Amino acid sequence: MNRNLTNAVSAFALLLSAASPALAQDAKPIKLGVLEDQSGDFALATIGKVHAIELAAEEINAAGGIDGRPLELVEYDTQSDNTRFQEFMRRVLQRDKVDAVFAGFSSASREAYRPIVNQFDGLAFYNNQYEGGVCDGNMIVTGAVPEQQFSTLLPYMMEKYGKNVYTIAADYNFGQISAEWVRKIVEENGGKMVGEEFIPLGVSQFSQTIQNIQAAKPDFVVTLLVGTAQASYYEQAGAANVNLPMASSVNVGQGYEHKRFKAPSLKDMYVTVNYIEELDTPASKEFVKKFHAKFPNEPYINQEASNSYAAVYLYKQLVERAKSTDLAEIRKVIAQGDVCVDGPGGQMCIDPKSQHVSHTIHLAHVKADHSIEFPQKWDGIKPYWLGDAGCDLTKSDPSAQYSPSNPPPKS
Amino acid sequence: MVDSLNLVFSFLYQFGDAFAFLVLSACGLAVIFGMMGVINLAHGEFIMCGAYVSTRAAHAGLPMPLAVLAGAAAAGIAGMVVEWVVIRRLYERPLDTIVATWGISMIVTQGVLILLGPSMQGVGTPFGSFSVGGYSYSVYRIILMLSAVAVLAALWLMFTRTRFGLLSRATIQVPHVAEALGVNTNLVYSLTFGLGAALAGLAGGLYAPTMTLVPTMGASFMVEAFVTVVVGGADIFLGTAPAAVVLGVIKAALTSWKGQLAGQIGLLIAVIIVIRILPRGISGKILRERA
């Protein structure tokens, strides 16, 4: 059933691009593979990404396509399943012969498909905030990374609430490496980790975790919870009256927990995002308006939808300046260091050394009634860590993932 | 002295919490597996059905206890429909019921995602919190513990004191003789499956205020439910209840000592050990010794 559905969706996308009158009939379409979780545990946060890509493609096609060529989407539902990512990544690169792929929500799925992109020397965009450290010439990462999110968030929290920090994190590469970043930045700023717990994906009962947190008496809790099951933490912590401020790089901005849970369970949650739909800027309001015109029932436009939307325009600019979809030509354009677009949340520029993107980082504060205020923002925050640590994709391509405890080898 | 009392209370609370989750998530599965031999992989979706219906009912203004019962009733009816349409045709083929119920599970999860969207807003946990010695606890979790005990008591009364209980035990034990004596075994099977589904729906309704409401929410009950049924064996009173006690102690102790991961590992190791030395679970062991 699922295969028929995805076929139907890609046929629909074809129709969309074919229906665009402005295009020369003989121009060969540029094919964009879209591998996102449209079912399973992550679907809640990722269906909006697919819609954002469809929106950008429609706008681009209506305005004449990319360099006169229509943009055609080839969509598959990866079902929140890492093996599906591998299967469909092979399929889009080998059989569908797409020019670029937009793929992946969880870091586990990205690490599952990345070797296949390397093998076929393809180009994949990962439009998700994540734990950072991927130094790979075949990847462009448009999501925010820890040095952008934590180096802004944690000093703010420690100054406002105190220096004792407790981390609860999803137990896989994302949570483990993000927790390592939290540890590093808390220590650099003179704070103390009073506890750390890793939660297996799919766990939904948190009574004991809540008690462990209360026993450690932190000033605030860093929540790096992933997937819909783990989001039950907020309701249960609220019910047990834990009443501690929370800080996160993933929650609210992806899974819109403040919309799904009854107030005040997310009271005093602070998140650093590069976009969420409450953002009160002209660019954001315009984006929300366009989004709702095409998808009136969209429950929430999250950070990853904004990244995916902007990424299509980044790709358009890359191809038009390179005058080709060839990866080597595209990377020559990236190496010039001035590939920027104005995304819904602010300007985004590709850093040539790491092929990650700079962002305007907004601090979102969830109030007791679950409305959002933005007490602070930081403009032009660069994804500096990889470049500083020694990753330079303009010189060599190790195709590896690094972390503070496992930095690039010094050459 | 006060400190150690606080520690005892906190352990009892955590044990009770784990026990309630194990009992409530497993008893529907145990009824269907223990009485009918059907391994119901759509168990989680009956839980989801109960959670969704009770939340809708609560949003519509029904008081909480009635909303939970509405969720259980809806899941029970859904269970009887599933029994009538699919399971009934597969009683002679227990392995095929695994595949069939798995299929139902996938259809329902994806169907709900398409029809009702990726999530539903919760109702919030009622009753607030209380404090004992520096820790604060949710009152509602105590209600969950009492509900688990009440469910076990009600099931025991139903199976030992009512005519339905007698007929269903007779049907399950020797179906042909029961049929020869005039028992409508089809009806008994249908009601038993419906009862199992309703118990799953009850678990969903009870846990709905404390959880994230998404089409895949049933999956987070499945590991605990299966672990409890495997350790307990086929009999709900001699199996599920003692298994939930043993596993609740293991889970609460390991989770407080080394976190959630240790708790999960502890549960799975307990299953491996039990399968190795008591292949028919705790109740299989007790029943064999009695026979």
XYZ file of C-alpha atoms in Angstrom:
702
model
C 0.000 0.000 0.000
C 2.826 2.231 0.962
C 4.596 1.827 -2.356
C 1.440 2.770 -4.215
C 1.090 5.793 -2.007
C 4.618 7.016 -2.673
C 4.206 6.349 -6.377
C 1.024 8.337 -6.313
C 2.771 11.151 -4.485
C 5.675 11.281 -6.907
C 3.257 11.114 -9.830
C 1.425 14.029 -8.267
C 4.669 15.955 -7.966
C 5.380 15.204 -11.622
C 1.991 16.587 -12.554
C 2.710 19.708 -10.542
C 5.949 20.355 -12.339
C 4.474 19.469 -15.740
C 1.558 21.810 -15.171
C 3.835 24.810 -14.938
C 3.344 26.804 -18.153
C 6.406 29.008 -17.997
C 8.819 26.188 -18.688
C 10.327 25.195 -21.961
C 8.875 21.831 -22.889
C 12.183 20.276 -23.839
C 14.097 21.299 -20.697
C 15.192 18.187 -18.822
C 13.852 18.278 -15.263
C 16.130 18.482 -12.256
C 15.205 15.584 -9.991
C 15.178 15.965 -6.235
C 14.835 12.832 -4.105
C 12.848 13.364 -0.899
C 13.368 10.643 1.722
C 11.480 11.616 4.838
C 9.529 9.740 7.510
C 5.895 10.129 6.564
C 4.849 7.354 8.945
C 6.164 5.855 12.182
C 7.468 7.471 15.360
C 9.078 10.513 13.676
C 6.263 11.348 11.214
C 4.875 14.058 13.467
C 7.992 16.199 13.076
C 8.801 15.349 9.454
C 5.587 15.507 7.422
C 5.962 19.302 7.527
C 9.420 18.984 5.932
C 7.917 17.206 2.934
C 5.230 19.859 2.638
C 7.841 22.630 2.832
C 9.827 21.035 0.009
C 6.658 20.712 -2.078
C 5.875 24.364 -1.411
C 9.349 25.533 -2.454
C 9.269 23.335 -5.566
C 5.906 24.730 -6.585
C 7.116 28.310 -6.146
C 10.322 27.659 -8.052
C 8.506 25.938 -10.911
C 5.949 28.721 -11.107
C 8.808 31.203 -11.410
C 10.520 29.339 -14.244
C 12.328 26.497 -12.521
C 16.040 26.174 -11.774
C 18.046 27.670 -14.619
C 15.012 27.148 -16.871
C 14.661 23.490 -15.902
C 11.631 22.302 -13.927
C 12.187 20.791 -10.495
C 10.745 17.321 -10.102
C 10.321 15.651 -6.700
C 10.775 11.910 -6.210
C 9.277 11.130 -2.789
C 9.489 7.986 -0.701
C 8.179 7.343 2.788
C 11.057 6.012 4.895
C 8.729 4.969 7.739
C 11.058 6.074 10.597
C 13.091 2.990 9.737
C 16.854 3.109 9.116
C 16.865 0.165 6.705
C 14.242 1.909 4.539
C 16.612 4.877 4.263
C 19.311 2.597 2.904
C 16.942 0.870 0.512
C 15.412 4.097 -0.847
C 18.731 5.948 -0.961
C 20.055 3.218 -3.269
C 16.887 3.442 -5.296
C 16.882 7.224 -5.837
C 20.581 7.350 -6.668
C 20.731 4.220 -8.820
C 17.347 3.794 -10.457
C 15.698 7.227 -10.311
C 19.052 8.955 -10.899
C 18.142 12.057 -8.916
C 20.434 15.099 -8.927
C 20.244 15.647 -5.178
C 18.510 14.047 -2.200
C 16.850 15.699 0.799
C 16.930 13.050 3.460
C 16.538 12.170 7.052
C 15.331 13.168 10.483
C 17.126 11.065 13.065
C 20.912 10.978 13.196
C 20.740 7.204 13.196
C 19.038 7.294 9.803
C 21.528 9.835 8.447
C 24.454 7.647 9.481
C 22.650 4.690 7.896
C 22.342 6.322 4.467
C 25.527 8.440 4.394
C 27.874 5.628 3.227
C 25.528 4.986 0.299
C 25.670 8.659 -0.745
C 29.476 8.415 -0.526
C 29.491 5.209 -2.557
C 27.524 6.739 -5.455
C 29.183 10.165 -4.982
C 25.760 11.796 -4.677
C 24.715 15.030 -3.005
C 22.489 14.841 0.068
C 21.000 17.693 2.093
C 20.343 16.918 5.762
C 17.868 19.584 6.819
C 17.769 18.886 10.495
C 19.312 20.224 13.638
C 21.625 17.519 14.999
C 24.620 16.737 17.222
C 27.127 18.147 14.696
C 30.456 16.879 13.445
C 29.691 15.427 10.014
C 32.626 16.383 7.776
C 31.568 14.948 4.421
C 31.834 16.502 0.955
C 28.703 14.683 -0.201
C 26.583 16.283 2.511
C 25.208 19.784 2.986
C 23.719 20.286 6.447
C 21.211 23.117 6.813
C 20.137 22.373 10.388
C 21.686 24.028 13.420
C 24.471 22.274 15.360
C 25.497 22.286 19.061
C 27.956 25.186 18.912
C 25.125 27.275 17.453
C 22.431 26.093 19.859
C 24.238 25.278 23.135
C 26.913 27.988 23.188
C 24.059 30.492 23.124
C 21.502 28.643 25.267
C 23.545 27.264 28.169
C 25.347 30.457 29.264
C 21.952 32.225 29.226
C 20.360 29.511 31.377
C 23.291 29.302 33.812
C 23.279 33.040 34.330
C 19.526 33.174 34.798
C 18.887 30.040 36.888
C 22.162 28.684 38.274
C 25.066 26.435 37.486
C 23.871 22.941 38.429
C 22.729 21.089 35.321
C 20.989 17.742 34.785
C 20.736 16.218 31.305
C 18.212 13.652 30.110
C 18.884 12.550 26.557
C 17.700 10.000 24.028
C 20.071 7.044 24.025
C 21.551 7.031 20.518
C 24.210 8.984 18.645
C 22.257 12.271 18.706
C 21.587 12.238 22.450
C 24.997 10.904 23.440
C 27.001 13.428 21.414
C 24.686 16.347 22.275
C 25.038 15.461 25.969
C 28.806 15.509 25.506
C 28.466 19.062 24.124
C 26.341 20.086 27.078
C 28.962 18.705 29.466
C 31.745 20.561 27.647
C 29.969 23.934 27.486
C 28.691 23.723 31.073
C 32.223 23.029 32.334
C 33.750 25.798 30.182
C 31.316 28.226 31.784
C 32.099 27.170 35.335
C 28.985 25.067 35.883
C 28.543 21.567 37.263
C 26.797 18.487 35.875
C 24.802 17.062 38.777
C 23.374 14.205 36.737
C 22.900 12.671 33.327
C 20.528 9.945 32.176
C 20.114 8.343 28.776
C 16.654 7.137 27.825
C 16.149 4.348 25.268
C 14.002 5.439 22.306
C 10.369 4.442 22.757
C 10.350 4.705 26.566
C 7.250 6.552 27.748
C 7.240 6.135 31.560
C 9.370 8.566 33.555
C 8.419 8.275 37.248
C 11.825 7.056 38.362
C 13.701 9.484 36.116
C 11.698 12.328 37.634
C 12.686 11.196 41.098
C 16.345 10.857 40.117
C 16.232 14.456 38.903
C 14.632 15.671 42.128
C 17.263 13.835 44.159
C 20.096 15.621 42.303
C 18.581 19.102 42.868
C 19.666 20.776 39.606
C 18.961 24.426 38.786
C 17.627 23.430 35.384
C 17.192 20.310 33.238
C 18.498 19.911 29.695
C 15.977 17.751 27.813
C 17.263 16.128 24.634
C 14.301 13.819 24.162
C 13.475 12.420 20.731
C 10.382 10.803 19.293
C 6.790 10.997 20.393
C 7.021 8.379 23.158
C 9.717 10.291 25.059
C 7.699 13.507 24.880
C 5.487 12.004 27.603
C 8.172 13.210 30.026
C 6.777 16.762 30.131
C 3.273 15.735 31.100
C 4.572 13.371 33.787
C 7.115 15.856 35.170
C 4.408 18.523 35.204
C 2.007 16.212 37.036
C 4.657 15.426 39.647
C 5.232 19.168 40.081
C 8.959 19.057 39.286
C 8.768 22.738 38.401
C 12.329 23.145 37.123
C 13.243 25.299 34.116
C 14.187 23.267 31.054
C 16.560 23.881 28.172
C 16.649 22.042 24.874
C 18.010 22.055 21.361
C 15.346 19.740 19.932
C 12.062 20.046 21.764
C 9.347 22.574 20.826
C 11.241 23.442 17.613
C 10.586 20.009 16.144
C 7.750 18.263 17.915
C 5.740 21.365 18.996
C 5.212 19.851 22.443
C 3.843 23.194 23.663
C 0.906 22.760 21.272
C 0.294 19.101 22.063
C 0.407 19.151 25.859
C -1.874 20.990 28.146
C -0.385 24.080 29.776
C 1.580 24.494 31.987
C 3.589 21.251 31.558
C 6.182 23.000 29.353
C 6.379 26.126 31.454
C 9.849 27.707 31.395
C 11.194 25.574 28.603
C 13.926 27.454 26.721
C 14.936 26.371 23.233
C 17.383 27.833 20.761
C 15.869 27.544 17.299
C 16.637 29.034 13.934
C 12.913 29.062 13.187
C 9.473 28.261 14.640
C 6.138 29.485 13.386
C 5.566 31.917 16.294
C 8.556 33.976 15.127
C 7.301 37.524 14.715
C 9.233 38.805 11.699
C 7.909 39.810 8.249
C 9.771 36.910 6.582
C 8.298 34.427 9.044
C 4.744 35.749 8.710
C 5.004 35.626 4.925
C 6.254 32.019 5.107
C 3.445 30.968 7.451
C 0.899 32.602 5.146
C 2.203 30.822 2.040
C 2.428 27.538 3.915
C -1.129 27.687 5.187
C -2.425 28.718 1.763
C -1.084 25.448 0.341
C -1.518 23.248 3.433
C -4.402 24.708 5.465
C -4.431 21.782 7.911
C -0.730 21.839 8.797
C -0.680 21.460 12.601
C 2.622 23.320 13.052
C 5.430 24.716 10.905
C 8.583 23.662 12.674
C 12.246 24.513 12.396
C 12.954 21.575 10.102
C 10.217 22.634 7.659
C 11.851 26.055 7.420
C 15.294 24.488 6.893
C 13.950 22.200 4.169
C 12.249 25.123 2.426
C 15.390 27.261 2.515
C 17.501 24.297 1.405
C 15.597 24.044 -1.881
C 16.503 27.691 -2.567
C 20.120 27.049 -1.558
C 20.222 24.198 -4.038
C 18.638 26.388 -6.734
C 21.323 29.022 -6.230
C 24.108 26.426 -6.252
C 22.924 24.853 -9.516
C 22.328 28.191 -11.215
C 25.748 29.521 -10.258
C 27.488 26.245 -11.119
C 25.458 26.009 -14.356
C 25.375 22.284 -13.677
C 24.105 19.703 -11.224
C 27.551 18.099 -11.146
C 28.795 17.764 -7.550
C 32.351 18.935 -8.291
C 31.030 22.104 -9.963
C 28.601 22.734 -7.100
C 31.374 22.376 -4.541
C 33.476 24.925 -6.433
C 30.621 27.386 -5.901
C 30.416 26.488 -2.198
C 34.178 27.069 -1.886
C 33.652 30.730 -2.869
C 32.029 31.093 0.553
C 29.215 33.467 -0.386
C 26.252 31.133 -0.956
C 23.493 32.679 1.151
C 19.709 32.749 1.162
C 17.276 34.614 3.362
C 15.337 31.822 5.061
C 12.090 32.268 6.984
C 14.092 32.646 10.226
C 16.998 34.744 8.960
C 20.005 34.631 6.669
C 21.615 31.229 6.048
C 25.099 30.990 4.477
C 26.991 27.803 3.622
C 30.376 27.497 5.359
C 32.830 26.046 2.774
C 34.981 24.200 5.318
C 32.201 22.113 6.887
C 29.340 22.561 4.369
C 27.137 23.470 7.330
C 25.064 26.636 7.478
C 25.185 29.795 9.588
C 21.953 30.830 11.267
C 20.161 33.527 13.156
C 19.509 31.789 16.474
C 16.360 32.778 18.352
C 15.849 31.949 22.014
C 12.278 30.763 22.452
C 10.773 30.793 25.935
C 7.580 28.813 26.599
C 5.445 30.706 29.101
C 3.003 29.240 31.614
C 0.104 29.444 29.143
C 2.329 27.826 26.454
C 2.597 31.005 24.427
C 6.093 31.798 23.180
C 8.262 34.842 23.702
C 11.697 35.470 22.226
C 13.845 37.132 24.929
C 17.008 37.138 22.818
C 18.457 36.480 19.380
C 21.945 36.047 18.015
C 22.617 36.972 14.375
C 24.947 35.131 12.017
C 25.998 32.362 14.381
C 28.481 30.235 12.451
C 28.905 26.467 12.592
C 32.496 27.083 13.621
C 33.485 23.946 15.505
C 34.301 21.599 12.600
C 36.364 24.223 10.790
C 38.265 25.171 13.950
C 38.842 21.517 14.810
C 40.493 20.849 11.452
C 37.780 19.773 9.019
C 38.317 21.567 5.687
C 36.270 20.111 2.867
C 37.834 22.501 0.355
C 41.093 20.587 0.882
C 40.161 17.021 1.802
C 37.030 14.952 2.344
C 37.280 12.454 5.214
C 33.544 11.570 5.059
C 33.545 11.046 8.815
C 31.652 12.236 11.870
C 33.596 13.866 14.711
C 32.774 14.986 18.237
C 34.660 16.946 20.934
C 36.045 13.690 22.351
C 36.846 12.389 18.867
C 38.085 15.411 16.855
C 39.491 15.322 13.315
C 43.087 14.018 13.260
C 45.674 16.793 13.204
C 47.506 16.729 9.912
C 14.668 7.393 60.577
C 12.473 9.833 58.674
C 14.928 9.661 55.815
C 14.738 5.902 55.570
C 10.935 6.041 55.714
C 11.055 8.486 52.820
C 13.295 6.078 50.928
C 10.905 3.213 51.600
C 7.994 5.293 50.405
C 9.785 6.377 47.263
C 10.696 2.775 46.446
C 7.133 1.600 47.080
C 5.800 4.389 44.871
C 8.188 3.520 42.049
C 7.461 -0.178 42.433
C 3.718 0.508 42.434
C 4.088 2.673 39.362
C 5.990 -0.022 37.465
C 3.556 -2.693 38.712
C 0.530 -0.690 37.535
C 2.020 -0.132 34.104
C 2.908 -3.815 33.708
C -0.487 -5.096 34.915
C -2.595 -2.632 32.950
C -0.634 -2.977 29.735
C -0.476 -6.782 29.975
C -3.878 -7.952 31.238
C -5.712 -7.498 27.926
C -2.958 -9.364 26.132
C -2.950 -12.054 28.837
C -6.709 -12.654 28.590
C -6.569 -13.062 24.824
C -3.380 -15.141 24.828
C -4.076 -17.109 27.992
C -7.702 -17.962 27.263
C -7.655 -18.204 23.486
C -4.032 -18.872 22.500
C -4.160 -15.954 20.083
C -1.026 -13.795 20.063
C -2.488 -10.371 19.459
C 0.035 -8.019 17.885
C -2.673 -5.374 17.480
C -2.796 -5.074 21.287
C -1.104 -1.665 21.168
C -3.686 -0.368 18.715
C -6.541 -1.315 21.073
C -4.672 0.684 23.721
C -4.410 3.602 21.295
C -8.124 3.283 20.491
C -8.983 3.501 24.192
C -6.694 6.510 24.667
C -8.067 8.391 21.654
C -11.729 7.734 22.427
C -11.388 8.619 26.108
C -9.502 11.824 25.271
C -12.144 12.816 22.718
C -14.846 12.078 25.279
C -13.045 14.134 27.935
C -12.653 17.038 25.481
C -16.384 16.753 24.801
C -17.044 17.335 28.497
C -17.513 13.825 29.878
C -16.084 13.429 33.415
C -12.777 11.569 33.531
C -13.942 8.148 34.884
C -16.765 7.957 32.337
C -14.420 9.017 29.539
C -12.037 6.181 30.462
C -14.903 3.673 30.475
C -16.049 4.989 27.095
C -12.537 4.350 25.773
C -12.589 0.798 27.150
C -16.040 0.166 25.666
C -14.994 1.473 22.248
C -11.905 -0.738 22.244
C -14.030 -3.709 23.373
C -16.479 -3.234 20.519
C -13.612 -2.789 18.063
C -12.165 -6.033 19.456
C -15.400 -7.943 18.903
C -15.596 -6.659 15.338
C -12.006 -7.717 14.676
C -12.739 -11.136 16.207
C -15.807 -11.568 14.063
C -14.209 -10.389 10.814
C -10.707 -11.843 11.066
C -9.732 -13.841 14.151
C -12.701 -16.226 14.036
C -11.453 -17.628 10.731
C -8.005 -18.363 12.141
C -8.632 -20.296 15.392
C -7.116 -23.468 13.942
C -4.060 -21.526 12.726
C -2.504 -19.735 15.727
C 0.639 -18.702 13.828
C -1.463 -17.009 11.154
C -3.175 -14.885 13.780
C 0.212 -13.303 14.493
C 0.515 -12.151 10.895
C -3.135 -11.099 10.684
C -3.063 -9.035 13.882
C 0.247 -7.477 12.850
C -1.386 -6.423 9.594
C -4.349 -4.971 11.473
C -1.909 -3.070 13.671
C -0.172 -1.459 10.672
C -3.445 -0.621 8.934
C -4.845 1.020 12.050
C -1.682 3.022 12.858
C -1.377 4.393 9.332
C -5.138 4.858 8.984
C -5.284 6.964 12.138
C -2.285 9.004 10.950
C -4.016 9.732 7.637
C -7.487 10.366 9.066
C -6.760 12.105 12.381
C -3.318 13.589 11.786
C -0.029 12.995 13.568
C -1.148 13.855 17.107
C -4.021 14.799 19.370
C -3.944 17.305 22.208
C -4.004 15.677 25.636
C -6.300 16.556 28.525
C -3.581 17.062 31.121
C -3.019 14.937 34.207
C -5.691 15.573 36.870
C -5.378 15.738 40.672
C -2.062 17.583 41.062
C 0.821 16.444 43.230
C 1.893 15.792 46.809
C 5.251 15.858 48.555
C 6.995 13.330 50.770
C 10.431 14.187 52.141
C 11.830 16.413 49.406
C 10.317 14.534 46.497
C 7.066 15.503 44.841
C 4.799 12.847 43.349
C 1.808 12.859 41.013
C -1.479 11.900 42.723
C -2.749 10.414 39.471
C -0.047 7.724 39.543
C -1.566 6.486 42.826
C -4.929 6.258 41.037
C -3.230 4.164 38.364
C -1.872 1.776 41.015
C -5.298 1.403 42.610
C -6.829 0.861 39.163
C -4.398 -1.973 38.467
C -5.371 -3.719 41.688
C -9.065 -3.087 41.009
C -8.784 -4.553 37.509
C -7.172 -7.722 38.868
C -9.876 -8.044 41.545
C -12.697 -7.469 39.053
C -11.258 -10.032 36.640
C -10.910 -12.580 39.428
C -14.540 -12.068 40.458
C -15.677 -12.238 36.857
C -13.903 -15.488 36.067
C -14.699 -17.271 39.347
C -18.078 -15.905 40.410
C -20.093 -15.269 37.247
C -21.741 -17.556 34.734
C -19.767 -15.938 31.898
C -16.574 -16.764 33.765
C -17.595 -20.388 34.209
C -18.658 -20.805 30.578
C -15.546 -19.141 29.257
C -13.254 -21.280 31.393
C -15.133 -24.384 30.246
C -14.902 -23.320 26.607
C -11.220 -22.594 26.861
C -10.453 -25.879 28.666
C -12.361 -28.394 26.489
C -14.193 -26.581 23.707
C -15.901 -29.661 22.208
C -17.408 -30.822 25.476
C -18.590 -27.312 26.280
C -20.216 -27.118 22.889
C -21.861 -30.516 23.361
C -23.295 -29.265 26.654
C -24.959 -26.357 24.907
C -22.467 -23.536 25.356
C -22.405 -21.064 22.490
C -18.631 -21.225 22.123
C -18.521 -18.703 19.274
C -20.177 -16.145 21.490
C -17.804 -16.957 24.333
C -14.767 -16.501 22.084
C -16.140 -13.253 20.779
C -16.853 -11.915 24.278
C -13.454 -13.031 25.570
C -11.638 -11.305 22.732
C -13.783 -8.237 23.298
C -12.913 -8.346 27.007
C -9.205 -8.475 26.220
C -9.527 -5.556 23.824
C -11.594 -3.598 26.361
C -8.886 -4.128 28.996
C -6.333 -2.786 26.523
C -8.624 0.174 25.873
C -8.926 0.715 29.633
C -5.130 0.868 29.907
C -5.089 3.379 27.064
C -7.790 5.503 28.645
C -6.072 5.491 32.032
C -2.651 6.396 30.644
C -3.933 8.874 28.025
C -3.703 11.942 30.313
C -0.066 11.164 31.117
C 1.214 10.496 27.621
C 1.729 11.871 24.181
C -1.236 10.950 21.973
C 0.006 9.743 18.604
C -1.007 6.862 16.315
C 2.084 4.858 17.317
C 1.575 5.274 21.083
C 0.552 1.635 21.521
C 4.058 0.510 20.654
C 5.453 1.900 23.898
C 3.256 -0.554 25.856
C 4.168 -3.596 23.806
C 7.544 -4.539 25.293
C 6.245 -4.406 28.874
C 3.035 -6.229 27.933
C 4.784 -9.086 26.167
C 7.506 -9.387 28.784
C 4.876 -9.678 31.516
C 2.803 -12.248 29.633
C 5.851 -14.340 28.720
C 7.142 -14.331 32.291
C 3.688 -14.918 33.724
C 2.489 -17.613 31.385
C -1.062 -18.332 30.339
C -2.953 -17.771 33.583
C -3.802 -14.188 34.407
C -4.015 -14.588 38.215
C -1.257 -17.111 38.826
C 0.837 -15.558 36.033
C 0.333 -11.918 35.142
C -0.049 -10.627 38.679
C 3.030 -12.338 40.193
C 5.052 -11.593 37.063
C 4.180 -7.914 37.375
C 5.300 -7.974 41.029
C 8.656 -9.585 40.205
C 9.294 -7.415 37.135
C 8.112 -4.268 38.940
C 10.713 -4.825 41.666
C 13.443 -5.495 39.087
C 12.533 -2.451 37.023
C 12.142 -0.001 39.917
C 15.383 -1.130 41.564
C 17.505 -1.061 38.416
C 16.071 2.226 37.141
C 16.733 4.009 40.415
C 20.214 2.534 40.535
C 21.437 3.083 36.952
C 18.656 4.771 34.954
C 16.078 3.759 32.359
C 18.482 1.782 30.201
C 19.371 -0.543 33.098
C 15.652 -0.982 33.856
C 14.916 -2.024 30.273
C 17.897 -4.387 30.153
C 16.809 -5.892 33.472
C 13.339 -6.670 32.119
C 14.714 -8.365 29.024
C 17.284 -10.395 30.963
C 14.495 -11.523 33.308
C 12.562 -12.830 30.292
C 15.548 -14.723 28.943
C 16.138 -16.384 32.316
C 12.462 -17.244 32.736
C 12.165 -18.739 29.251
C 15.244 -20.837 29.988
C 14.137 -22.283 33.336
C 10.322 -21.905 33.243
C 9.332 -22.256 29.588
C 5.645 -21.981 30.418
C 6.037 -19.022 32.732
C 5.316 -18.697 36.416
C 1.744 -19.952 36.099
C 2.826 -22.967 34.025
C 5.152 -23.945 36.855
C 2.506 -23.486 39.557
C -0.184 -25.329 37.608
C 2.066 -28.277 36.829
C 3.013 -28.693 40.462
C -0.596 -28.566 41.461
C -1.627 -31.207 38.893
